[in-house]
Structures are given as structure tokens and as C-alpha cells.
PDB file of C-alpha atoms in Angstrom:
ATOM      1  CA  ALA A   1     -54.843   9.271   0.436  1.00 70.00           C
ATOM      2  CA  ASP A   2     -54.645  10.636   3.985  1.00 87.00           C
ATOM      3  CA  GLN A   3     -57.956   9.009   4.870  1.00 89.00           C
ATOM      4  CA  LEU A   4     -56.830   5.647   3.508  1.00 93.00           C
ATOM      5  CA  ASP A   5     -53.588   5.930   5.458  1.00 94.00           C
ATOM      6  CA  ARG A   6     -55.511   6.592   8.657  1.00 94.00           C
ATOM      7  CA  LEU A   7     -57.822   3.672   7.903  1.00 95.00           C
ATOM      8  CA  GLY A   8     -54.964   1.238   7.447  1.00 95.00           C
ATOM      9  CA  ARG A   9     -53.035   2.536  10.430  1.00 95.00           C
ATOM     10  CA  TYR A  10     -55.770   2.918  13.033  1.00 96.00           C
ATOM     11  CA  PHE A  11     -58.726   0.822  11.850  1.00 97.00           C
ATOM     12  CA  PRO A  12     -57.313  -2.082   9.813  1.00 96.00           C
ATOM     13  CA  ALA A  13     -59.380  -4.925   8.414  1.00 97.00           C
ATOM     14  CA  ARG A  14     -58.851  -8.594   9.169  1.00 97.00           C
ATOM     15  CA  ALA A  15     -60.732 -11.775   8.339  1.00 98.00           C
ATOM     16  CA  VAL A  16     -62.265 -13.814  11.164  1.00 98.00           C
ATOM     17  CA  THR A  17     -62.924 -17.492  10.403  1.00 98.00           C
ATOM     18  CA  LEU A  18     -66.211 -18.813  11.769  1.00 98.00           C
ATOM     19  CA  ALA A  19     -66.736 -22.230  13.320  1.00 97.00           C
ATOM     20  CA  ALA A  20     -69.921 -22.606  11.254  1.00 94.00           C
ATOM     21  CA  GLY A  21     -67.977 -21.950   8.038  1.00 95.00           C
ATOM     22  CA  GLY A  22     -67.063 -18.882   6.054  1.00 97.00           C
ATOM     23  CA  GLN A  23     -65.479 -15.704   7.301  1.00 98.00           C
ATOM     24  CA  VAL A  24     -66.352 -12.165   8.318  1.00 98.00           C
ATOM     25  CA  SER A  25     -64.118  -9.175   7.655  1.00 98.00           C
ATOM     26  CA  VAL A  26     -63.924  -6.791  10.612  1.00 98.00           C
ATOM     27  CA  ARG A  27     -62.142  -3.599  11.547  1.00 98.00           C
ATOM     28  CA  GLU A  28     -61.401  -2.801  15.138  1.00 97.00           C
ATOM     29  CA  CYS A  29     -59.521  -0.434  17.396  1.00 97.00           C
ATOM     30  CA  GLY A  30     -59.387   0.560  21.032  1.00 96.00           C
ATOM     31  CA  VAL A  31     -59.280  -1.266  24.340  1.00 92.00           C
ATOM     32  CA  ALA A  32     -62.112  -1.300  26.871  1.00 86.00           C
ATOM     33  CA  GLN A  33     -61.516   1.047  29.808  1.00 86.00           C
ATOM     34  CA  GLY A  34     -62.770  -0.241  33.146  1.00 88.00           C
ATOM     35  CA  ASP A  35     -66.072  -2.059  32.724  1.00 90.00           C
ATOM     36  CA  ALA A  36     -66.873  -0.527  29.300  1.00 93.00           C
ATOM     37  CA  LEU A  37     -68.358  -3.065  26.907  1.00 97.00           C
ATOM     38  CA  PRO A  38     -67.213  -3.545  23.309  1.00 97.00           C
ATOM     39  CA  LEU A  39     -69.164  -1.574  20.718  1.00 98.00           C
ATOM     40  CA  VAL A  40     -70.171  -3.553  17.607  1.00 98.00           C
ATOM     41  CA  CYS A  41     -71.259  -1.511  14.564  1.00 98.00           C
ATOM     42  CA  LEU A  42     -73.328  -2.648  11.553  1.00 98.00           C
ATOM     43  CA  HIS A  43     -73.255  -0.458   8.426  1.00 98.00           C
ATOM     44  CA  GLY A  44     -75.959   0.403   5.903  1.00 97.00           C
ATOM     45  CA  ILE A  45     -76.789  -0.920   2.443  1.00 96.00           C
ATOM     46  CA  GLY A  46     -74.431   1.279   0.428  1.00 95.00           C
ATOM     47  CA  SER A  47     -71.514   1.227   2.810  1.00 96.00           C
ATOM     48  CA  GLY A  48     -68.991  -0.944   4.629  1.00 97.00           C
ATOM     49  CA  SER A  49     -66.946  -1.266   7.798  1.00 98.00           C
ATOM     50  CA  ALA A  50     -64.622   1.591   6.839  1.00 97.00           C
ATOM     51  CA  SER A  51     -67.502   4.058   7.016  1.00 95.00           C
ATOM     52  CA  TRP A  52     -67.213   3.937  10.823  1.00 97.00           C
ATOM     53  CA  LEU A  53     -63.630   5.265  10.829  1.00 96.00           C
ATOM     54  CA  GLU A  54     -64.255   8.702  12.342  1.00 94.00           C
ATOM     55  CA  SER A  55     -66.678   7.409  14.965  1.00 95.00           C
ATOM     56  CA  ALA A  56     -64.343   4.553  15.841  1.00 97.00           C
ATOM     57  CA  LEU A  57     -61.376   6.856  16.399  1.00 96.00           C
ATOM     58  CA  ILE A  58     -63.404   8.917  18.869  1.00 96.00           C
ATOM     59  CA  LEU A  59     -65.078   6.036  20.696  1.00 95.00           C
ATOM     60  CA  SER A  60     -61.940   3.882  20.864  1.00 95.00           C
ATOM     61  CA  ARG A  61     -60.562   6.221  23.519  1.00 93.00           C
ATOM     62  CA  ARG A  62     -63.000   4.566  25.895  1.00 93.00           C
ATOM     63  CA  THR A  63     -63.708   1.088  24.563  1.00 96.00           C
ATOM     64  CA  ARG A  64     -63.075  -1.551  21.925  1.00 97.00           C
ATOM     65  CA  VAL A  65     -64.864  -0.711  18.669  1.00 98.00           C
ATOM     66  CA  ILE A  66     -65.602  -3.425  16.108  1.00 98.00           C
ATOM     67  CA  ALA A  67     -67.246  -2.863  12.714  1.00 98.00           C
ATOM     68  CA  TRP A  68     -68.093  -5.708  10.377  1.00 98.00           C
ATOM     69  CA  ASP A  69     -68.432  -5.943   6.666  1.00 98.00           C
ATOM     70  CA  ALA A  70     -71.874  -7.517   6.402  1.00 98.00           C
ATOM     71  CA  PRO A  71     -72.157 -10.876   4.620  1.00 98.00           C
ATOM     72  CA  GLY A  72     -71.442 -10.323   0.939  1.00 98.00           C
ATOM     73  CA  TYR A  73     -69.586  -7.056   1.620  1.00 98.00           C
ATOM     74  CA  GLY A  74     -65.821  -6.550   1.690  1.00 97.00           C
ATOM     75  CA  GLU A  75     -64.107  -9.880   2.271  1.00 97.00           C
ATOM     76  CA  SER A  76     -67.068 -11.349   4.195  1.00 98.00           C
ATOM     77  CA  SER A  77     -68.614 -14.548   2.880  1.00 98.00           C
ATOM     78  CA  PRO A  78     -72.143 -14.050   1.536  1.00 98.00           C
ATOM     79  CA  LEU A  79     -75.075 -15.858   3.070  1.00 98.00           C
ATOM     80  CA  PRO A  80     -76.106 -19.073   1.287  1.00 97.00           C
ATOM     81  CA  MET A  81     -79.680 -18.045   0.421  1.00 96.00           C
ATOM     82  CA  ASP A  82     -80.727 -15.632  -2.334  1.00 94.00           C
ATOM     83  CA  ALA A  83     -83.191 -13.707  -0.162  1.00 97.00           C
ATOM     84  CA  PRO A  84     -81.843 -13.630   3.404  1.00 97.00           C
ATOM     85  CA  ARG A  85     -83.844 -12.175   6.262  1.00 97.00           C
ATOM     86  CA  GLY A  86     -82.703 -10.277   9.311  1.00 97.00           C
ATOM     87  CA  ALA A  87     -82.491 -13.479  11.332  1.00 96.00           C
ATOM     88  CA  ASP A  88     -79.941 -14.875   8.853  1.00 98.00           C
ATOM     89  CA  TYR A  89     -77.700 -11.856   9.305  1.00 98.00           C
ATOM     90  CA  GLY A  90     -78.320 -12.038  13.040  1.00 97.00           C
ATOM     91  CA  GLN A  91     -77.081 -15.623  13.162  1.00 97.00           C
ATOM     92  CA  ARG A  92     -73.937 -14.669  11.246  1.00 98.00           C
ATOM     93  CA  LEU A  93     -73.322 -11.899  13.790  1.00 98.00           C
ATOM     94  CA  HIS A  94     -73.812 -14.379  16.628  1.00 97.00           C
ATOM     95  CA  ASP A  95     -71.230 -16.682  15.017  1.00 97.00           C
ATOM     96  CA  LEU A  96     -68.818 -13.736  14.700  1.00 98.00           C
ATOM     97  CA  LEU A  97     -69.150 -12.713  18.344  1.00 97.00           C
ATOM     98  CA  ASP A  98     -68.484 -16.311  19.379  1.00 97.00           C
ATOM     99  CA  ALA A  99     -65.376 -16.380  17.193  1.00 98.00           C
ATOM    100  CA  LEU A 100     -64.164 -13.117  18.752  1.00 97.00           C
ATOM    101  CA  GLY A 101     -64.861 -14.370  22.273  1.00 96.00           C
ATOM    102  CA  ILE A 102     -67.266 -11.505  22.969  1.00 96.00           C
ATOM    103  CA  GLU A 103     -69.869 -12.537  25.512  1.00 95.00           C
ATOM    104  CA  ARG A 104     -71.598  -9.174  25.876  1.00 96.00           C
ATOM    105  CA  CYS A 105     -71.508  -5.920  23.922  1.00 97.00           C
ATOM    106  CA  VAL A 106     -73.408  -2.836  22.818  1.00 98.00           C
ATOM    107  CA  LEU A 107     -74.809  -3.202  19.295  1.00 98.00           C
ATOM    108  CA  VAL A 108     -75.245  -0.315  16.840  1.00 98.00           C
ATOM    109  CA  GLY A 109     -77.185  -0.629  13.589  1.00 98.00           C
ATOM    110  CA  HIS A 110     -77.155   2.161  11.022  1.00 98.00           C
ATOM    111  CA  SER A 111     -79.788   2.288   8.263  1.00 97.00           C
ATOM    112  CA  LEU A 112     -80.063  -1.252   6.833  1.00 98.00           C
ATOM    113  CA  GLY A 113     -77.878  -2.399   9.729  1.00 98.00           C
ATOM    114  CA  ALA A 114     -80.924  -1.869  11.936  1.00 98.00           C
ATOM    115  CA  LEU A 115     -82.715  -4.674  10.077  1.00 98.00           C
ATOM    116  CA  MET A 116     -79.790  -6.919  11.002  1.00 98.00           C
ATOM    117  CA  ALA A 117     -79.246  -5.667  14.545  1.00 98.00           C
ATOM    118  CA  ALA A 118     -82.815  -5.865  15.849  1.00 97.00           C
ATOM    119  CA  PRO A 119     -83.311  -9.548  14.903  1.00 97.00           C
ATOM    120  CA  ALA A 120     -79.875 -10.358  16.320  1.00 97.00           C
ATOM    121  CA  VAL A 121     -80.935  -8.977  19.700  1.00 97.00           C
ATOM    122  CA  ARG A 122     -84.225 -10.882  19.586  1.00 95.00           C
ATOM    123  CA  GLN A 123     -82.420 -14.148  18.782  1.00 94.00           C
ATOM    124  CA  HIS A 124     -79.486 -13.867  21.180  1.00 92.00           C
ATOM    125  CA  SER A 125     -80.431 -11.289  23.791  1.00 94.00           C
ATOM    126  CA  ALA A 126     -77.809 -12.486  26.278  1.00 92.00           C
ATOM    127  CA  HIS A 127     -75.066 -11.137  23.991  1.00 92.00           C
ATOM    128  CA  PHE A 128     -76.298  -7.549  24.101  1.00 97.00           C
ATOM    129  CA  ALA A 129     -76.440  -5.003  26.909  1.00 98.00           C
ATOM    130  CA  ALA A 130     -77.939  -2.282  24.709  1.00 97.00           C
ATOM    131  CA  LEU A 131     -79.088  -1.621  21.159  1.00 98.00           C
ATOM    132  CA  ALA A 132     -78.756   1.695  19.304  1.00 98.00           C
ATOM    133  CA  LEU A 133     -80.449   2.236  15.931  1.00 97.00           C
ATOM    134  CA  ILE A 134     -79.270   5.209  13.848  1.00 97.00           C
ATOM    135  CA  SER A 135     -81.532   6.393  10.998  1.00 96.00           C
ATOM    136  CA  PRO A 136     -82.974   2.869  10.916  1.00 97.00           C
ATOM    137  CA  ALA A 137     -84.360   1.384   7.743  1.00 96.00           C
ATOM    138  CA  ARG A 138     -87.797   0.029   8.670  1.00 95.00           C
ATOM    139  CA  GLY A 139     -88.026  -2.300   5.698  1.00 97.00           C
ATOM    140  CA  TYR A 140     -90.946  -3.018   3.358  1.00 97.00           C
ATOM    141  CA  GLY A 141     -91.842  -6.479   4.579  1.00 96.00           C
ATOM    142  CA  ALA A 142     -95.170  -5.621   6.213  1.00 96.00           C
ATOM    143  CA  ALA A 143     -98.184  -6.859   4.264  1.00 96.00           C
ATOM    144  CA  ALA A 144     -99.501  -3.305   3.895  1.00 97.00           C
ATOM    145  CA  LEU A 145     -96.288  -2.309   2.111  1.00 97.00           C
ATOM    146  CA  ALA A 146     -96.293  -5.073  -0.517  1.00 97.00           C
ATOM    147  CA  ALA A 147     -96.652  -2.614  -3.410  1.00 97.00           C
ATOM    148  CA  ASP A 148     -93.845  -0.436  -2.052  1.00 97.00           C
ATOM    149  CA  SER A 149     -91.664  -3.508  -1.587  1.00 98.00           C
ATOM    150  CA  ALA A 150     -92.126  -4.555  -5.213  1.00 97.00           C
ATOM    151  CA  ARG A 151     -91.431  -1.017  -6.431  1.00 97.00           C
ATOM    152  CA  VAL A 152     -88.245  -0.582  -4.375  1.00 97.00           C
ATOM    153  CA  ARG A 153     -86.920  -4.004  -5.384  1.00 97.00           C
ATOM    154  CA  SER A 154     -87.596  -3.317  -9.052  1.00 97.00           C
ATOM    155  CA  GLN A 155     -86.038   0.147  -8.966  1.00 95.00           C
ATOM    156  CA  ARG A 156     -82.894  -0.887  -7.135  1.00 95.00           C
ATOM    157  CA  LEU A 157     -82.278  -3.991  -9.230  1.00 96.00           C
ATOM    158  CA  ALA A 158     -82.908  -2.028 -12.434  1.00 96.00           C
ATOM    159  CA  THR A 159     -80.440   0.671 -11.384  1.00 94.00           C
ATOM    160  CA  LEU A 160     -77.828  -1.976 -10.576  1.00 95.00           C
ATOM    161  CA  ALA A 161     -78.384  -3.757 -13.894  1.00 95.00           C
ATOM    162  CA  GLU A 162     -78.263  -0.543 -15.892  1.00 95.00           C
ATOM    163  CA  LEU A 163     -75.391   1.272 -14.185  1.00 94.00           C
ATOM    164  CA  GLY A 164     -73.397  -1.389 -12.361  1.00 95.00           C
ATOM    165  CA  VAL A 165     -71.760  -0.628  -9.027  1.00 95.00           C
ATOM    166  CA  ALA A 166     -69.552   2.137 -10.454  1.00 93.00           C
ATOM    167  CA  GLY A 167     -72.403   3.981 -12.139  1.00 93.00           C
ATOM    168  CA  MET A 168     -74.675   3.525  -9.158  1.00 92.00           C
ATOM    169  CA  THR A 169     -71.988   4.973  -6.909  1.00 91.00           C
ATOM    170  CA  ALA A 170     -71.664   8.049  -9.102  1.00 88.00           C
ATOM    171  CA  GLN A 171     -75.434   8.532  -9.122  1.00 86.00           C
ATOM    172  CA  ARG A 172     -76.392   7.746  -5.536  1.00 83.00           C
ATOM    173  CA  SER A 173     -73.433   8.452  -3.217  1.00 81.00           C
ATOM    174  CA  ALA A 174     -74.137  12.198  -3.001  1.00 81.00           C
ATOM    175  CA  ARG A 175     -77.583  11.406  -1.550  1.00 82.00           C
ATOM    176  CA  LEU A 176     -75.998   9.823   1.514  1.00 84.00           C
ATOM    177  CA  VAL A 177     -74.569  13.078   2.895  1.00 86.00           C
ATOM    178  CA  SER A 178     -76.026  16.483   3.674  1.00 87.00           C
ATOM    179  CA  ASP A 179     -75.726  19.493   1.411  1.00 89.00           C
ATOM    180  CA  HIS A 180     -73.151  20.857   3.841  1.00 92.00           C
ATOM    181  CA  ALA A 181     -70.859  17.812   3.827  1.00 90.00           C
ATOM    182  CA  SER A 182     -67.177  18.461   3.255  1.00 90.00           C
ATOM    183  CA  PRO A 183     -65.387  17.277   0.103  1.00 90.00           C
ATOM    184  CA  VAL A 184     -63.552  14.716   2.240  1.00 89.00           C
ATOM    185  CA  ALA A 185     -66.823  13.326   3.602  1.00 89.00           C
ATOM    186  CA  ARG A 186     -68.305  13.121   0.112  1.00 90.00           C
ATOM    187  CA  ALA A 187     -65.229  11.358  -1.246  1.00 90.00           C
ATOM    188  CA  TRP A 188     -65.234   8.909   1.673  1.00 91.00           C
ATOM    189  CA  VAL A 189     -68.871   7.930   1.093  1.00 92.00           C
ATOM    190  CA  GLN A 190     -68.131   7.425  -2.597  1.00 93.00           C
ATOM    191  CA  TRP A 191     -65.025   5.327  -1.858  1.00 93.00           C
ATOM    192  CA  ASN A 192     -67.006   3.035   0.436  1.00 94.00           C
ATOM    193  CA  MET A 193     -69.930   2.637  -1.948  1.00 94.00           C
ATOM    194  CA  ALA A 194     -67.661   1.884  -4.902  1.00 94.00           C
ATOM    195  CA  ARG A 195     -66.500  -1.266  -3.093  1.00 95.00           C
ATOM    196  CA  LEU A 196     -69.887  -2.968  -3.064  1.00 96.00           C
ATOM    197  CA  HIS A 197     -70.125  -6.486  -4.447  1.00 97.00           C
ATOM    198  CA  GLU A 198     -73.116  -7.076  -6.690  1.00 96.00           C
ATOM    199  CA  HIS A 199     -74.174 -10.355  -5.062  1.00 96.00           C
ATOM    200  CA  GLY A 200     -74.014  -8.988  -1.519  1.00 97.00           C
ATOM    201  CA  TYR A 201     -75.895  -5.871  -2.588  1.00 97.00           C
ATOM    202  CA  ARG A 202     -78.636  -7.976  -4.190  1.00 97.00           C
ATOM    203  CA  GLN A 203     -79.027  -9.910  -0.942  1.00 98.00           C
ATOM    204  CA  ALA A 204     -79.202  -6.630   0.975  1.00 98.00           C
ATOM    205  CA  ILE A 205     -81.977  -5.400  -1.345  1.00 98.00           C
ATOM    206  CA  GLU A 206     -83.944  -8.537  -0.461  1.00 98.00           C
ATOM    207  CA  LEU A 207     -83.446  -7.781   3.243  1.00 98.00           C
ATOM    208  CA  LEU A 208     -84.617  -4.199   2.729  1.00 98.00           C
ATOM    209  CA  CYS A 209     -87.707  -5.280   0.816  1.00 98.00           C
ATOM    210  CA  GLY A 210     -88.550  -8.276   3.010  1.00 97.00           C
ATOM    211  CA  GLY A 211     -87.610  -6.965   6.451  1.00 96.00           C
ATOM    212  CA  ASP A 212     -90.045  -5.361   8.862  1.00 93.00           C
TER     213      ASP A 212
END
């Protein structure tokens, strides 16, 4: 309850309407100090914008921090294709930055977010002063990894079909933190994962298995 109160008070979500259609849900806090650039954060496959809360509260002392809910997550419109690639997510990010009036920023991609962030920088390099990748997912899209790609896709889709989001959360959320994580950290990871939408998660699996 305390964590949710802090989230709503200091890192609230809002929907941003895009000129190209659809919307992206973002959380933000902080104001840039001096010439500090905004920091834009992209979450991983089993997460959401709220997962950046603790980092945002620290970093917002120096700059504006923005975290999105990726397409198909939170209140963000999903992408129109069944099997999107990193470039598709990168274009949606470009549309979001235009809607927010952000001409230049620092981009952070965590885990699967790296497979969205790297193509975004390649497509629209003028937007980005720097790119940071944290525990990046490398993807299984390389030809040499075709067997691994098929295995990962099959396993993840089977788990989703068998357990649903709630069951998957109960089974997998503990794997996303260290053995030394606090009860609060464990509960926060579980809360974020429980809010996945099946369609958005399926699209993210396709990005994981097709990205390189």
C-alpha cells in the first residue's frame, strides 16, 4: 500500500495521444537541472513503467525522468502487427517523443527494452545523446539461433496458455530478483508482472524471438 501511494503521488501515469494514432501511457517526475537531458526508460518483458519508481525518485533530483508502458502494456495501444520488430517499437517511441516535445534525451533500455531502444537509436539518432542498456536481452533472431528461437517461443506461449498471466506471475516473478531481495522488492516485481496484458505480452515474445 505504501509503495502504491508513493507511485501515485510521485510517479503518476498519464496517457499521451499520438499524432499517428493511438496512445502511450507514461510516468514521469522531475525537472531538468541546468543542461541535463531528459531520461527516457524502457522496461523489460515482464514489467511496466512502474518498475522504474525507485530509480526515478533518485534520478529526478537532477533531471526529468520518463518511463513508458511499451505498446500493449498498461494503457498503451498495442502495435498493429502480430509479430512486431524492434523498429516498430522504435517508431512508436519516436512518435511519443514528438508528442512530448522532446528533441533530445538519454535513452535507457532494460532487458527486452534493449531490443526496442537500440533500433530506436539507429532509426532516429538525432533524438538521442546517449544510450544505456541494462542486462540487455540479445534476442534470438540471428539465423544461428533459429532452434533456440523456436524453443523459447513455444515455451513462453505454452506457459501463458497453461497458466494465464496470474499463474505465470506466481511462477516466474521470483526469478526476476536476487535471492537477497527484500519482501517489498519481491512484492513490487509481482505487482508489476500481474498487470501484463496477454496480447501485448505475445507481441513482446515475438520481439524477443525475432530480435537480434
